XYZ file of C-alpha atoms in Angstrom:
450
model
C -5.272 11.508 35.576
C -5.254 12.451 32.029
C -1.997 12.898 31.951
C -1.213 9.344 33.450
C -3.330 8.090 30.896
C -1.766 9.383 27.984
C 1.358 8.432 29.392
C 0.545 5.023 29.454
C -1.114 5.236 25.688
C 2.234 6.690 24.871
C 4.462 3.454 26.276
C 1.690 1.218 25.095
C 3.007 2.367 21.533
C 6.954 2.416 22.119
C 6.582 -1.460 22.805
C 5.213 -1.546 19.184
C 8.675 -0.011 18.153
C 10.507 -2.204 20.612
C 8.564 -5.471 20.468
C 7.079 -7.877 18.002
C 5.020 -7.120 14.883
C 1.986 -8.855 16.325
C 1.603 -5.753 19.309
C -0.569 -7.500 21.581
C -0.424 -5.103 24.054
C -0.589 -2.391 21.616
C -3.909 -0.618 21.176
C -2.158 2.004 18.917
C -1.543 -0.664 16.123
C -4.681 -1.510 13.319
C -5.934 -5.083 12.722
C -3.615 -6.370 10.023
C -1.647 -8.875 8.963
C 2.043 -8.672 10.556
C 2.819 -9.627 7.099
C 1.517 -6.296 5.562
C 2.497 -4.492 8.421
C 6.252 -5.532 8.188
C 6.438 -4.707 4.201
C 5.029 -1.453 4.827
C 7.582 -0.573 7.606
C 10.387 -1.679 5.484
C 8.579 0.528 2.531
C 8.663 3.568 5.043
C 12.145 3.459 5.729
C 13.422 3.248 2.191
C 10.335 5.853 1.525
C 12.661 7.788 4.237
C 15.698 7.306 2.515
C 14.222 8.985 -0.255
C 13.144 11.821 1.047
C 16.657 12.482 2.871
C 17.730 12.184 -0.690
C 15.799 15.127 -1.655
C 16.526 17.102 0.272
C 20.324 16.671 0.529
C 19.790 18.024 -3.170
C 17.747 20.587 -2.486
C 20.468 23.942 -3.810
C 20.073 25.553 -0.342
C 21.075 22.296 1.563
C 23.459 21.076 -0.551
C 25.443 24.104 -0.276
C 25.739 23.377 3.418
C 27.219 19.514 2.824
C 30.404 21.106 2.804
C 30.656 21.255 6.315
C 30.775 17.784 7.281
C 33.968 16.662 7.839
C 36.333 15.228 5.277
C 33.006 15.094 3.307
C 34.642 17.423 0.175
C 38.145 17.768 0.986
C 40.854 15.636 2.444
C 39.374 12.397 2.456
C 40.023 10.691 -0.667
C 43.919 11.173 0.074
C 42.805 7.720 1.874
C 42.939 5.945 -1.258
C 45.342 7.743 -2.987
C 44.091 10.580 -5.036
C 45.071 13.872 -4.374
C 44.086 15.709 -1.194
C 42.621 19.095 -2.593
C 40.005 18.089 -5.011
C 37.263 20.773 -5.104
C 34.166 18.335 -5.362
C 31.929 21.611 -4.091
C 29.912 21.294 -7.756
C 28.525 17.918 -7.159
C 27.991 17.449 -3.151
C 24.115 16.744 -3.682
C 25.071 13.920 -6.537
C 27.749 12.794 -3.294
C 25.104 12.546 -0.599
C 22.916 11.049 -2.640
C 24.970 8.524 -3.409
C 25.502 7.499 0.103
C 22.373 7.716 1.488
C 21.523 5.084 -1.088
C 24.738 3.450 -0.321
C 23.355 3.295 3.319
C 19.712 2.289 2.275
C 20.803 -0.642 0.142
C 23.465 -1.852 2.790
C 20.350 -1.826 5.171
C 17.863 -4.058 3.309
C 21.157 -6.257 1.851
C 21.560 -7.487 5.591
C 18.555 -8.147 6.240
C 18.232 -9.994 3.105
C 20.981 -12.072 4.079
C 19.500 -12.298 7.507
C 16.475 -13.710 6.455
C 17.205 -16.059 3.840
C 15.268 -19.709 3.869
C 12.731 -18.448 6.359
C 9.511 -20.395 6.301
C 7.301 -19.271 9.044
C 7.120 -17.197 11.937
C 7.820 -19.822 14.487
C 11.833 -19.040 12.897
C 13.573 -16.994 15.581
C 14.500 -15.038 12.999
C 10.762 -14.008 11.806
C 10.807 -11.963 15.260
C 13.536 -9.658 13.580
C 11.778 -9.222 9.992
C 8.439 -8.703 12.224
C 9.514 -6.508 15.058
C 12.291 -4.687 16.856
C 11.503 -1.792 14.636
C 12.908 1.382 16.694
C 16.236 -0.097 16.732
C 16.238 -1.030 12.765
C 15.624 3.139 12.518
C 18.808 2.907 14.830
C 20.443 0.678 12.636
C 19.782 2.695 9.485
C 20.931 5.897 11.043
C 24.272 4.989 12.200
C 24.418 3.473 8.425
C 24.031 6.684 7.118
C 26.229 8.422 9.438
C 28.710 5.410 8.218
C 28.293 6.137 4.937
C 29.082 9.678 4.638
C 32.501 9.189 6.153
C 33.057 6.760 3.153
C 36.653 8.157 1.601
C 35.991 9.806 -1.999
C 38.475 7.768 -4.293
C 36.930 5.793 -6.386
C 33.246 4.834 -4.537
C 31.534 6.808 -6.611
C 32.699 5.646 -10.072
C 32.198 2.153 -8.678
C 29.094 2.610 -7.340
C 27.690 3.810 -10.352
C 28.354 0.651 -11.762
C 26.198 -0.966 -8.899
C 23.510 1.552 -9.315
C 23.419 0.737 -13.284
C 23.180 -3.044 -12.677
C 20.409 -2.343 -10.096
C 18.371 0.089 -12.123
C 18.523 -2.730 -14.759
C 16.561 -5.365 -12.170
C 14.134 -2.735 -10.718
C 12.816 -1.540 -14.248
C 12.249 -5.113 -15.270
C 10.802 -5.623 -11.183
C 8.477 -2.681 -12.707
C 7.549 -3.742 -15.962
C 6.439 -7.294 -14.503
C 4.428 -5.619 -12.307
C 3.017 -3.335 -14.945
C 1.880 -6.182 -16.870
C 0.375 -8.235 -14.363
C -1.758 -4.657 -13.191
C -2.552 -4.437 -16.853
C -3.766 -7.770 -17.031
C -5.709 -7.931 -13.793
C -7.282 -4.247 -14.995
C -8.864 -5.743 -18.302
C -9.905 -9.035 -16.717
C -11.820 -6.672 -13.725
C -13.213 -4.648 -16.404
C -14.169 -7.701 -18.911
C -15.812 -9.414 -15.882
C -18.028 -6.557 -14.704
C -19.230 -6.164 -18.371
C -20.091 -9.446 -18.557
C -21.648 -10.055 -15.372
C -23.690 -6.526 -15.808
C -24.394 -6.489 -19.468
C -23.518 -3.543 -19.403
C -22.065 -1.464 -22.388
C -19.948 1.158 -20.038
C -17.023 -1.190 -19.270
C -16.530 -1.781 -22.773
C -16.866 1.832 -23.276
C -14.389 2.925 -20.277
C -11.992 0.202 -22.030
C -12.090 1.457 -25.243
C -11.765 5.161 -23.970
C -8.695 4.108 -21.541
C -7.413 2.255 -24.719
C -7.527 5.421 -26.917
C -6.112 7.687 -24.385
C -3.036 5.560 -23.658
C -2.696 5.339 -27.914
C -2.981 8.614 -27.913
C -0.645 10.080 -25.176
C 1.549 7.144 -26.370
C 1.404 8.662 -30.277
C 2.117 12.210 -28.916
C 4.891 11.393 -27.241
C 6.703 10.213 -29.950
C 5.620 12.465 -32.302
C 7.322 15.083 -29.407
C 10.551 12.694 -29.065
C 11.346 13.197 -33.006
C 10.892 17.165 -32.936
C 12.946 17.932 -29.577
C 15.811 14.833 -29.462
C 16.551 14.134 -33.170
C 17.846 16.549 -35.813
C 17.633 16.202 -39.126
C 21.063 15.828 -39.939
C 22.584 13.906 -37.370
C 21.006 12.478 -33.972
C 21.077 8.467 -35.576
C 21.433 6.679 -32.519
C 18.040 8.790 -31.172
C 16.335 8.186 -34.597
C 17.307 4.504 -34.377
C 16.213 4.109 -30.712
C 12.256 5.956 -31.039
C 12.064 3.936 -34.401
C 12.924 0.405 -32.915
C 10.922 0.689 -30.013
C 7.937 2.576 -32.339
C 7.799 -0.747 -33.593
C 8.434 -3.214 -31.761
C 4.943 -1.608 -29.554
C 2.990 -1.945 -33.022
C 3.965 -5.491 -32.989
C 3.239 -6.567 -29.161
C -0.102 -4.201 -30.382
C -1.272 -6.614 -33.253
C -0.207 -9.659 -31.690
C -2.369 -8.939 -28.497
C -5.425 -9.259 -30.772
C -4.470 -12.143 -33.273
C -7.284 -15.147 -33.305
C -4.623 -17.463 -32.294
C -3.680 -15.326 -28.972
C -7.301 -15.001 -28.205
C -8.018 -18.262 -27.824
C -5.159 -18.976 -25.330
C -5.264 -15.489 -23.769
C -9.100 -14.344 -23.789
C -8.678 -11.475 -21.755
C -5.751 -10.302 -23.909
C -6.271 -7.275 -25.698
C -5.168 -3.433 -26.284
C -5.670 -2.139 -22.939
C -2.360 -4.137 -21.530
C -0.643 -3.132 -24.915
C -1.392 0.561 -25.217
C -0.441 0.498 -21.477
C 2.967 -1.290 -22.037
C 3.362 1.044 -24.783
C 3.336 4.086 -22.741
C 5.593 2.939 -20.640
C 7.995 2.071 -22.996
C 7.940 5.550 -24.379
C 8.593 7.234 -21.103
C 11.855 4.914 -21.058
C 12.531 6.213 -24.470
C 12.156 9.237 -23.154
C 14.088 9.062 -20.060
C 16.598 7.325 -21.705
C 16.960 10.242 -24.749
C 17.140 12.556 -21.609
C 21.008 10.669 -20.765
C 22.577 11.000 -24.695
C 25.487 13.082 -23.795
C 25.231 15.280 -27.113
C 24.038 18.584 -26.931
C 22.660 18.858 -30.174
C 20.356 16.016 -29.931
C 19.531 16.334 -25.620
C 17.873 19.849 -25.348
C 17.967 19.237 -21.357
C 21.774 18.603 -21.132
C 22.535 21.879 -21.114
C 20.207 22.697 -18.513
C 21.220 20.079 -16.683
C 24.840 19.691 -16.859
C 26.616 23.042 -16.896
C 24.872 26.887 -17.578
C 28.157 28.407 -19.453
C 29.977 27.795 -22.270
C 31.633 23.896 -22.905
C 35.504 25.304 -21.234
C 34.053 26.624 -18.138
C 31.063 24.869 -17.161
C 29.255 26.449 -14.025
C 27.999 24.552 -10.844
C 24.773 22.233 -11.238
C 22.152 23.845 -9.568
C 19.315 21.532 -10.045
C 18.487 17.952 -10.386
C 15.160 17.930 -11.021
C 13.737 17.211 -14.602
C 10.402 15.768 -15.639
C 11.737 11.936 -16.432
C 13.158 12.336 -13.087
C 9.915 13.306 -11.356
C 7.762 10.770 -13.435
C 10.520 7.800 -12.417
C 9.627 9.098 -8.471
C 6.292 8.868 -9.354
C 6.396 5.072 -11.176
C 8.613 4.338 -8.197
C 6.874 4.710 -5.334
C 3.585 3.454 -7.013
C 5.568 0.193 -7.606
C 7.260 -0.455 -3.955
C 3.980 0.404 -2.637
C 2.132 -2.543 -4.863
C 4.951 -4.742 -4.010
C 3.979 -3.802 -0.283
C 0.374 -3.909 0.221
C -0.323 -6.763 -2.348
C 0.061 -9.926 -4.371
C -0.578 -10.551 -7.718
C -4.018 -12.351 -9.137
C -1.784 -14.719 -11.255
C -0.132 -17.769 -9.872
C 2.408 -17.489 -12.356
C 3.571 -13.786 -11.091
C 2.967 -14.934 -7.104
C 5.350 -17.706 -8.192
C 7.808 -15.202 -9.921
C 8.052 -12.888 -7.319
C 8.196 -15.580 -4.625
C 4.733 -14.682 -3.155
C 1.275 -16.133 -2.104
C -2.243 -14.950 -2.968
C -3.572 -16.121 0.803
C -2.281 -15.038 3.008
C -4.808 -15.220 5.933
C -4.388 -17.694 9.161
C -4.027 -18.334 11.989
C -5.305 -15.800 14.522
C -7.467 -14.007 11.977
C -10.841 -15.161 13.508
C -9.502 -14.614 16.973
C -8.550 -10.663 16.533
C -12.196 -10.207 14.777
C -14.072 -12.034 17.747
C -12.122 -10.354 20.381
C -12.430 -6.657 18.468
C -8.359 -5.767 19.726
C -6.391 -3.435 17.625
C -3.437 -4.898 16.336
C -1.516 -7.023 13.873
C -1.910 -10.594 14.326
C 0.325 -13.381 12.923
C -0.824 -15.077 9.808
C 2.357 -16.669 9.023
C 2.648 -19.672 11.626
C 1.625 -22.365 8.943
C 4.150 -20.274 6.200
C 5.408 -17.393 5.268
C 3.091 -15.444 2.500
C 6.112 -14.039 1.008
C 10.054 -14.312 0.753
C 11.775 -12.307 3.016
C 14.588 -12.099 1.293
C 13.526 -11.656 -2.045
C 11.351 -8.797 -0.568
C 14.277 -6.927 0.762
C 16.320 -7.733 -2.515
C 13.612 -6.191 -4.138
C 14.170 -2.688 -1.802
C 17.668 -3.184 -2.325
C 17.459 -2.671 -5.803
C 14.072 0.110 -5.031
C 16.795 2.291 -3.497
C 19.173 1.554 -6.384
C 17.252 2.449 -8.845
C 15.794 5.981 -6.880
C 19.768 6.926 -6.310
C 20.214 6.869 -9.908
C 16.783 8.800 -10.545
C 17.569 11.548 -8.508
C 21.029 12.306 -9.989
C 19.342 12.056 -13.199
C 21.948 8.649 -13.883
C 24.868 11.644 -13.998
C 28.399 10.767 -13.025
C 31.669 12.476 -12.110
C 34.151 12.464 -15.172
C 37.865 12.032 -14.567
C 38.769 15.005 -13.151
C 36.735 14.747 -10.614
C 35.322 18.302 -11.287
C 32.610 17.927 -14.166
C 29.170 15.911 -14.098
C 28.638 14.122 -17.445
C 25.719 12.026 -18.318
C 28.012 8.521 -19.629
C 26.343 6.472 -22.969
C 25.961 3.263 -20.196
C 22.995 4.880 -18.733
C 21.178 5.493 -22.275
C 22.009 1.921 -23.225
C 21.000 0.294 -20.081
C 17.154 2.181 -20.016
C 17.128 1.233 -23.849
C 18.386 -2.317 -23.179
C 15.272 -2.592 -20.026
C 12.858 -1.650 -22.459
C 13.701 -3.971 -25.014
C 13.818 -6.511 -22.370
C 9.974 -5.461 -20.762
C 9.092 -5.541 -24.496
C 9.964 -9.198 -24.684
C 8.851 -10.419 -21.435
C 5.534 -8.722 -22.264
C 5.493 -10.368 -25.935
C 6.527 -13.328 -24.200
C 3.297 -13.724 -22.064
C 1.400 -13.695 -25.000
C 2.457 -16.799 -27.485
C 3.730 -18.840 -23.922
C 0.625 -20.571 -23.899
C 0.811 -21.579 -28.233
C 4.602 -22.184 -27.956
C 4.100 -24.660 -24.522
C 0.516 -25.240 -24.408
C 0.715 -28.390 -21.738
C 1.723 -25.780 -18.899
C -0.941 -24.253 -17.444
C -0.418 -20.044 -17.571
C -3.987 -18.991 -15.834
């Protein structure tokens, strides 16, 4: 009888898989939003992506790539180049490539699929919603596709796809980074003044230090290891620009003028947008091609001498982990939430409600599962959501190979000068957009920017 039972738990949950986000004859599924539901799915499987990605790099499995079939040898005589090139030194850095080739493929059709949806009574909603075992399907057999992808030259121009991407995610990041830093010191502002009490400020002003002083460190740690003092200009240049441009977002954050328009404006969002632009100093310094001022390209590009470079062993490197780390915090608050700004919900094509119909229903009736909130409207864009993914799994291909691409001989990684410009370039940009934020409301003060 048991047995029976969990039987029929068991097929109760495969018609979650199978079916419709809403699951109403699932008792497997929680009470949620199909909205939320859906992102979080579609944040699993490029979470899933990533974590194939890993471990095709892993030394011990990438080693074993060289099985597959026309995956090293013999298949870029497809397009041309020459039959016996021994790619055996970057198979990781190839797998990688098209598992993230696969990933993006999988949210660019759906973006496609889904564009000018408005609410779930669109047949189409039913697809975004549901149907979920044979999406897994879907993005299998696109993986399988993608490794059978001839060499030639995919990888070179899929770099170039990966770059652009990148690009879009980090400023995706830093939007979000501002409106968390925004939404942090307006919660913190508004408990102190609805408690009177002295320990938000406190907590503010300690948070404040900290970042200041991680931030200070940092850089102090960027001029000792990746300039010299003869030489290194472009890294001198680079930590000195951005050194201060964040005093100057810093002071402006607190003028008189800014605090009238901007009254919870203040150093908490600037020391926090200041650490972040030193990490993508940082990770950016990590790419300069030159020994001399990059003491991790040596350790991350060859173990021998410059003539007879050895076989990458490794990917891993801290800017790498700590862009894993800023990325999956930032696909998961794309995800799970929307922004306490209008002017962000608007940017990112998202609503702050999103609660209706059928919410009072599943809490009078006390059934697990996810009930549809989207018959009036959609609470976000479908397709900017998966555009959004698309570029998520752009950006986390480039991560994990550390931004590192073939050279022309098809034999030697090399970290290339685009990737240094392009993280320098996203920081000026954040920078900007973050200055930008503050004197909007002075330069065009009959728009309304609460």
């Amino acid at each position: 009888m048991g047995a029976c039972l969990g039987v029929c738990s068991l097929l109760s949950c495969v018609s979650c898989l199978c079916g419709s986000a809403p699951c109403l004859l699932c008792g497997c599924c929680p009470s949620a939003r199909n909205s939320t539901i859906s992102r979080l799915l579609f944040t699993f499987f490029l979470f899933l992506g990533t974590l194939v990605s890993i471990i095709m790099i892993i030394p011990g499995v990438e080693k074993e790539l060289h099985k597959l079939p026309g995956f090293c040898r013999g298949s870029d005589s497809v397009l041309g180049v020459q039959a016996d090139v021994d790619c055996s030194g970057f198979l990781g850095h190839k797998a990688v490539y098209r598992m993230g080739f696969a990933t993006a493929a999988f949210f660019f059709l759906f973006a496609v699929l889904m564009v000018c949806v408005r609410s779930s009574k669109d047949p189409r909603a039913a697809i975004q919603n549901g149907f979920w075992f044979f999406k897994f399907l879907l993005l299998v057999g696109l993986t399988v596709g993608a490794f059978y992808i001839p060499d030639g030259s995919f990888t070179a121009v899929w770099f170039y796809f990966g770059v652009v991407g990148s690009f879009l995610f980090i400023l995706i990041q830093l939007i979000l980074l501002i409106d968390f830093a925004h939404s942090w010191s307006q919660l913190w502002l508004r408990n102190a003044g609805e408690s009177n009490a002295k320990g938000w400020y406190a907590a503010l002003c300690t948070v404040t230090f900290i970042f200041y002083a991680a931030s200070i460190a940092a850089i102090a740690l960027l001029y000792v290891y990746y300039t010299k003092p003869q030489g290194c200009t472009e890294g001198k240049v680079v930590i000195s620009i951005n050194l201060i441009l964040c005093l100057i977002i810093s002071a402006v954050s607190i003028l008189p003028k800014i605090q009238e328009v901007q009254p919870h404006s203040g150093l908490l969002q600037a020391s926090l947008i200041t650490l972040y632009t030193v990490f993508i100093t940082w990770s950016a310094l990590a790419n300069v091609p030159t020994r001399e001022c990059n003491p991790t390209l040596l350790l991350r590009n060859s173990t021998g001498s410059a003539a007879a470079p050895q076989t990458l062993t490794t990917w891993w490197d801290a800017p790498s982990i700590v862009g894993l780390v800023v990325f999956i915090l930032c696909t998961l608050f794309i995800s799970i939430r929307s922004s306490d700004h209008a002017q962000v919900n608007k940017l990112m094509l998202t609503e702050e409600s999103g609660a209706g119909a059928g919410t009072e229903a599943t809490a009078e009736s006390g059934v697990h599962r996810a009930y549809d909130n989207e018959q009036e409207g959609v609470t976000y864009s479908y397709s900017f959501f998966h555009l959004c993914l698309l570029l998520a799994a752009l950006y986390i291909m480039m991560t994990l190979t550390n931004w590192y691409r073939p050279d022309d001989s098809l034999r030697v990684l090399h970290s290339p000068w685009t990737a240094v410009w392009v993280k320098i370039s996203s920081s000026w940009a954040g920078l900007l957009l973050y200055m930008w934020t503050l004197v909007a409301p002075l330069v065009l003060p009959d728009r309304d920017f609460s």
